[in-house]
């Protein structure tokens, strides 16, 4: 049975009292990685690291010039002092991101040379990281959208520990792994509708007229994270209002604000990925 407008209004008023906000406020979200992806990433790490995935560990952060990657990631979201590796990979490490060229270079030193393709894999990582290999990097990482899980899967010399009889051990330790991995950065989104707007519009739920909740978080993620296209069709007033909301939402997360947001939409328009079809 559908809730009555009065019941819905009371529920929304209670929610707004618990978490007050206004249109234009910024909502900050810290994403996490799905369990299946974390398990897959653990499966492509050296067995010695896999074996302690659920063992509590203590992390001591050392900020030195030789650990610039670690410093940069710590500024976004510091590794917790106490956790399990599985928990860290779930809530802190950005294993879904695309590795940068310097990340590929950092990884090459952990290719075990006793692996049948160890030297070739090390040389390929170096080639991918060099300026002269920009096109190769673009094809391998950017175009194919390979993340950290894919990278470790492809370069299995990093996790290789031999047959078990040769005494070989993986060159990468858990400390090395935490030095290389980037951390998850918070996502900032603009809130388009205030609780008071929601309450005023509740009465229109029955007829579906005039009730419109702007999903700015979804739009920003669709454009910036998923490289998605946006097409707007409808009345001119509606189309203009939707475009303004998108500009505001993007402007809240882009460094150049709404100016950069408008430039981005113009760029998408030239690529056929942003279009408005409006009529009076």
PDB file of C-alpha atoms in Angstrom, residues 129-260:
ATOM      1  CA  UNK A 129      56.181   4.541 -18.141  1.00  0.00           C
ATOM      2  CA  UNK A 130      58.455   6.511 -20.489  1.00  0.00           C
ATOM      3  CA  UNK A 131      57.423   9.654 -22.346  1.00  0.00           C
ATOM      4  CA  UNK A 132      58.289   7.984 -25.641  1.00  0.00           C
ATOM      5  CA  UNK A 133      55.795   5.257 -24.753  1.00  0.00           C
ATOM      6  CA  UNK A 134      52.837   7.616 -24.297  1.00  0.00           C
ATOM      7  CA  UNK A 135      50.914   6.044 -27.177  1.00  0.00           C
ATOM      8  CA  UNK A 136      51.544   2.555 -25.797  1.00  0.00           C
ATOM      9  CA  UNK A 137      50.371   3.665 -22.354  1.00  0.00           C
ATOM     10  CA  UNK A 138      47.268   5.233 -23.900  1.00  0.00           C
ATOM     11  CA  UNK A 139      46.376   2.007 -25.695  1.00  0.00           C
ATOM     12  CA  UNK A 140      47.112  -0.276 -22.771  1.00  0.00           C
ATOM     13  CA  UNK A 141      45.735   1.721 -19.802  1.00  0.00           C
ATOM     14  CA  UNK A 142      43.493   4.563 -20.996  1.00  0.00           C
ATOM     15  CA  UNK A 143      41.691   2.991 -23.947  1.00  0.00           C
ATOM     16  CA  UNK A 144      41.235  -0.398 -22.280  1.00  0.00           C
ATOM     17  CA  UNK A 145      40.529   1.190 -18.863  1.00  0.00           C
ATOM     18  CA  UNK A 146      42.837  -1.208 -17.050  1.00  0.00           C
ATOM     19  CA  UNK A 147      42.829  -0.690 -13.301  1.00  0.00           C
ATOM     20  CA  UNK A 148      45.214  -1.927 -10.611  1.00  0.00           C
ATOM     21  CA  UNK A 149      43.599  -5.360 -10.520  1.00  0.00           C
ATOM     22  CA  UNK A 150      44.114  -5.796 -14.263  1.00  0.00           C
ATOM     23  CA  UNK A 151      47.703  -4.553 -14.000  1.00  0.00           C
ATOM     24  CA  UNK A 152      48.716  -7.072 -11.353  1.00  0.00           C
ATOM     25  CA  UNK A 153      46.946  -9.842 -13.270  1.00  0.00           C
ATOM     26  CA  UNK A 154      48.835  -9.068 -16.500  1.00  0.00           C
ATOM     27  CA  UNK A 155      52.250  -8.721 -14.858  1.00  0.00           C
ATOM     28  CA  UNK A 156      52.297 -11.954 -12.903  1.00  0.00           C
ATOM     29  CA  UNK A 157      56.080 -11.817 -12.416  1.00  0.00           C
ATOM     30  CA  UNK A 158      55.305  -9.440  -9.532  1.00  0.00           C
ATOM     31  CA  UNK A 159      53.518 -12.166  -7.548  1.00  0.00           C
ATOM     32  CA  UNK A 160      55.726 -15.076  -8.636  1.00  0.00           C
ATOM     33  CA  UNK A 161      57.339 -17.065  -5.825  1.00  0.00           C
ATOM     34  CA  UNK A 162      58.729 -19.959  -7.802  1.00  0.00           C
ATOM     35  CA  UNK A 163      57.753 -23.606  -7.641  1.00  0.00           C
ATOM     36  CA  UNK A 164      58.142 -23.806  -3.898  1.00  0.00           C
ATOM     37  CA  UNK A 165      61.369 -25.823  -4.032  1.00  0.00           C
ATOM     38  CA  UNK A 166      63.768 -23.168  -5.281  1.00  0.00           C
ATOM     39  CA  UNK A 167      63.492 -20.947  -2.218  1.00  0.00           C
ATOM     40  CA  UNK A 168      62.263 -18.062  -4.345  1.00  0.00           C
ATOM     41  CA  UNK A 169      60.280 -15.341  -2.615  1.00  0.00           C
ATOM     42  CA  UNK A 170      58.262 -12.454  -4.035  1.00  0.00           C
ATOM     43  CA  UNK A 171      60.137  -9.162  -4.150  1.00  0.00           C
ATOM     44  CA  UNK A 172      57.027  -7.218  -3.157  1.00  0.00           C
ATOM     45  CA  UNK A 173      56.071  -7.057   0.509  1.00  0.00           C
ATOM     46  CA  UNK A 174      52.943  -5.565   2.032  1.00  0.00           C
ATOM     47  CA  UNK A 175      54.929  -2.417   2.882  1.00  0.00           C
ATOM     48  CA  UNK A 176      55.926  -2.008  -0.776  1.00  0.00           C
ATOM     49  CA  UNK A 177      52.307  -2.539  -1.838  1.00  0.00           C
ATOM     50  CA  UNK A 178      51.014   0.211   0.459  1.00  0.00           C
ATOM     51  CA  UNK A 179      53.710   2.552  -0.818  1.00  0.00           C
ATOM     52  CA  UNK A 180      52.584   2.132  -4.426  1.00  0.00           C
ATOM     53  CA  UNK A 181      48.793   1.977  -4.145  1.00  0.00           C
ATOM     54  CA  UNK A 182      46.823   5.242  -4.375  1.00  0.00           C
ATOM     55  CA  UNK A 183      44.192   6.024  -1.766  1.00  0.00           C
ATOM     56  CA  UNK A 184      40.537   6.727  -2.402  1.00  0.00           C
ATOM     57  CA  UNK A 185      39.866  10.458  -2.634  1.00  0.00           C
ATOM     58  CA  UNK A 186      36.576  11.850  -1.271  1.00  0.00           C
ATOM     59  CA  UNK A 187      33.989  12.849  -3.892  1.00  0.00           C
ATOM     60  CA  UNK A 188      32.285  16.225  -3.402  1.00  0.00           C
ATOM     61  CA  UNK A 189      28.815  16.811  -4.851  1.00  0.00           C
ATOM     62  CA  UNK A 190      26.383  19.714  -4.838  1.00  0.00           C
ATOM     63  CA  UNK A 191      22.945  19.192  -3.278  1.00  0.00           C
ATOM     64  CA  UNK A 192      20.290  20.513  -5.648  1.00  0.00           C
ATOM     65  CA  UNK A 193      17.120  20.340  -3.518  1.00  0.00           C
ATOM     66  CA  UNK A 194      16.539  21.334   0.110  1.00  0.00           C
ATOM     67  CA  UNK A 195      14.280  19.399   2.524  1.00  0.00           C
ATOM     68  CA  UNK A 196      11.746  22.258   2.452  1.00  0.00           C
ATOM     69  CA  UNK A 197      11.479  21.899  -1.332  1.00  0.00           C
ATOM     70  CA  UNK A 198      10.922  18.176  -0.931  1.00  0.00           C
ATOM     71  CA  UNK A 199       8.111  18.733   1.588  1.00  0.00           C
ATOM     72  CA  UNK A 200       6.396  21.410  -0.518  1.00  0.00           C
ATOM     73  CA  UNK A 201       6.361  19.109  -3.515  1.00  0.00           C
ATOM     74  CA  UNK A 202       5.095  15.987  -1.730  1.00  0.00           C
ATOM     75  CA  UNK A 203       1.452  16.759  -2.507  1.00  0.00           C
ATOM     76  CA  UNK A 204       2.248  16.433  -6.210  1.00  0.00           C
ATOM     77  CA  UNK A 205       3.327  12.795  -5.862  1.00  0.00           C
ATOM     78  CA  UNK A 206      -0.149  11.494  -6.735  1.00  0.00           C
ATOM     79  CA  UNK A 207      -0.299  13.271 -10.110  1.00  0.00           C
ATOM     80  CA  UNK A 208       3.452  13.139 -10.826  1.00  0.00           C
ATOM     81  CA  UNK A 209       3.315  16.823 -11.817  1.00  0.00           C
ATOM     82  CA  UNK A 210       5.894  19.314 -10.657  1.00  0.00           C
ATOM     83  CA  UNK A 211       7.860  16.785  -8.613  1.00  0.00           C
ATOM     84  CA  UNK A 212      11.446  16.579  -9.749  1.00  0.00           C
ATOM     85  CA  UNK A 213      14.399  15.466  -7.640  1.00  0.00           C
ATOM     86  CA  UNK A 214      17.734  16.322  -9.261  1.00  0.00           C
ATOM     87  CA  UNK A 215      20.160  13.405  -9.080  1.00  0.00           C
ATOM     88  CA  UNK A 216      23.317  15.516  -9.174  1.00  0.00           C
ATOM     89  CA  UNK A 217      25.507  12.839  -7.635  1.00  0.00           C
ATOM     90  CA  UNK A 218      24.561  10.377 -10.365  1.00  0.00           C
ATOM     91  CA  UNK A 219      25.045  12.947 -13.145  1.00  0.00           C
ATOM     92  CA  UNK A 220      28.507  14.008 -11.934  1.00  0.00           C
ATOM     93  CA  UNK A 221      29.605  10.387 -11.558  1.00  0.00           C
ATOM     94  CA  UNK A 222      28.170   9.580 -15.007  1.00  0.00           C
ATOM     95  CA  UNK A 223      30.126  12.379 -16.694  1.00  0.00           C
ATOM     96  CA  UNK A 224      33.410  12.459 -14.772  1.00  0.00           C
ATOM     97  CA  UNK A 225      33.894   8.862 -13.611  1.00  0.00           C
ATOM     98  CA  UNK A 226      32.209   6.893 -16.388  1.00  0.00           C
ATOM     99  CA  UNK A 227      32.891   9.206 -19.349  1.00  0.00           C
ATOM    100  CA  UNK A 228      29.156   9.143 -20.085  1.00  0.00           C
ATOM    101  CA  UNK A 229      27.053  11.191 -22.506  1.00  0.00           C
ATOM    102  CA  UNK A 230      24.104  13.428 -21.571  1.00  0.00           C
ATOM    103  CA  UNK A 231      21.114  14.220 -23.783  1.00  0.00           C
ATOM    104  CA  UNK A 232      18.355  16.588 -22.644  1.00  0.00           C
ATOM    105  CA  UNK A 233      15.002  16.773 -24.417  1.00  0.00           C
ATOM    106  CA  UNK A 234      11.905  18.726 -23.396  1.00  0.00           C
ATOM    107  CA  UNK A 235      10.575  22.223 -22.915  1.00  0.00           C
ATOM    108  CA  UNK A 236      13.027  25.099 -23.220  1.00  0.00           C
ATOM    109  CA  UNK A 237      12.522  26.213 -19.611  1.00  0.00           C
ATOM    110  CA  UNK A 238      13.116  22.708 -18.304  1.00  0.00           C
ATOM    111  CA  UNK A 239      16.159  22.150 -20.521  1.00  0.00           C
ATOM    112  CA  UNK A 240      17.733  25.418 -19.392  1.00  0.00           C
ATOM    113  CA  UNK A 241      17.098  24.584 -15.730  1.00  0.00           C
ATOM    114  CA  UNK A 242      18.592  21.097 -16.078  1.00  0.00           C
ATOM    115  CA  UNK A 243      21.697  22.467 -17.792  1.00  0.00           C
ATOM    116  CA  UNK A 244      22.163  25.024 -15.010  1.00  0.00           C
ATOM    117  CA  UNK A 245      21.884  22.281 -12.387  1.00  0.00           C
ATOM    118  CA  UNK A 246      24.475  20.172 -14.206  1.00  0.00           C
ATOM    119  CA  UNK A 247      26.843  23.153 -14.440  1.00  0.00           C
ATOM    120  CA  UNK A 248      26.414  23.839 -10.726  1.00  0.00           C
ATOM    121  CA  UNK A 249      26.965  20.194  -9.789  1.00  0.00           C
ATOM    122  CA  UNK A 250      30.091  19.867 -11.938  1.00  0.00           C
ATOM    123  CA  UNK A 251      31.355  23.250 -10.768  1.00  0.00           C
ATOM    124  CA  UNK A 252      31.270  22.082  -7.166  1.00  0.00           C
ATOM    125  CA  UNK A 253      33.862  19.361  -7.868  1.00  0.00           C
ATOM    126  CA  UNK A 254      35.997  20.862 -10.646  1.00  0.00           C
ATOM    127  CA  UNK A 255      38.942  23.041  -9.657  1.00  0.00           C
ATOM    128  CA  UNK A 256      37.895  25.899 -11.939  1.00  0.00           C
ATOM    129  CA  UNK A 257      34.311  25.910 -10.686  1.00  0.00           C
ATOM    130  CA  UNK A 258      31.406  26.601 -13.020  1.00  0.00           C
ATOM    131  CA  UNK A 259      33.755  28.090 -15.628  1.00  0.00           C
ATOM    132  CA  UNK A 260      35.447  24.718 -16.041  1.00  0.00           C
TER     133      UNK A 260
END
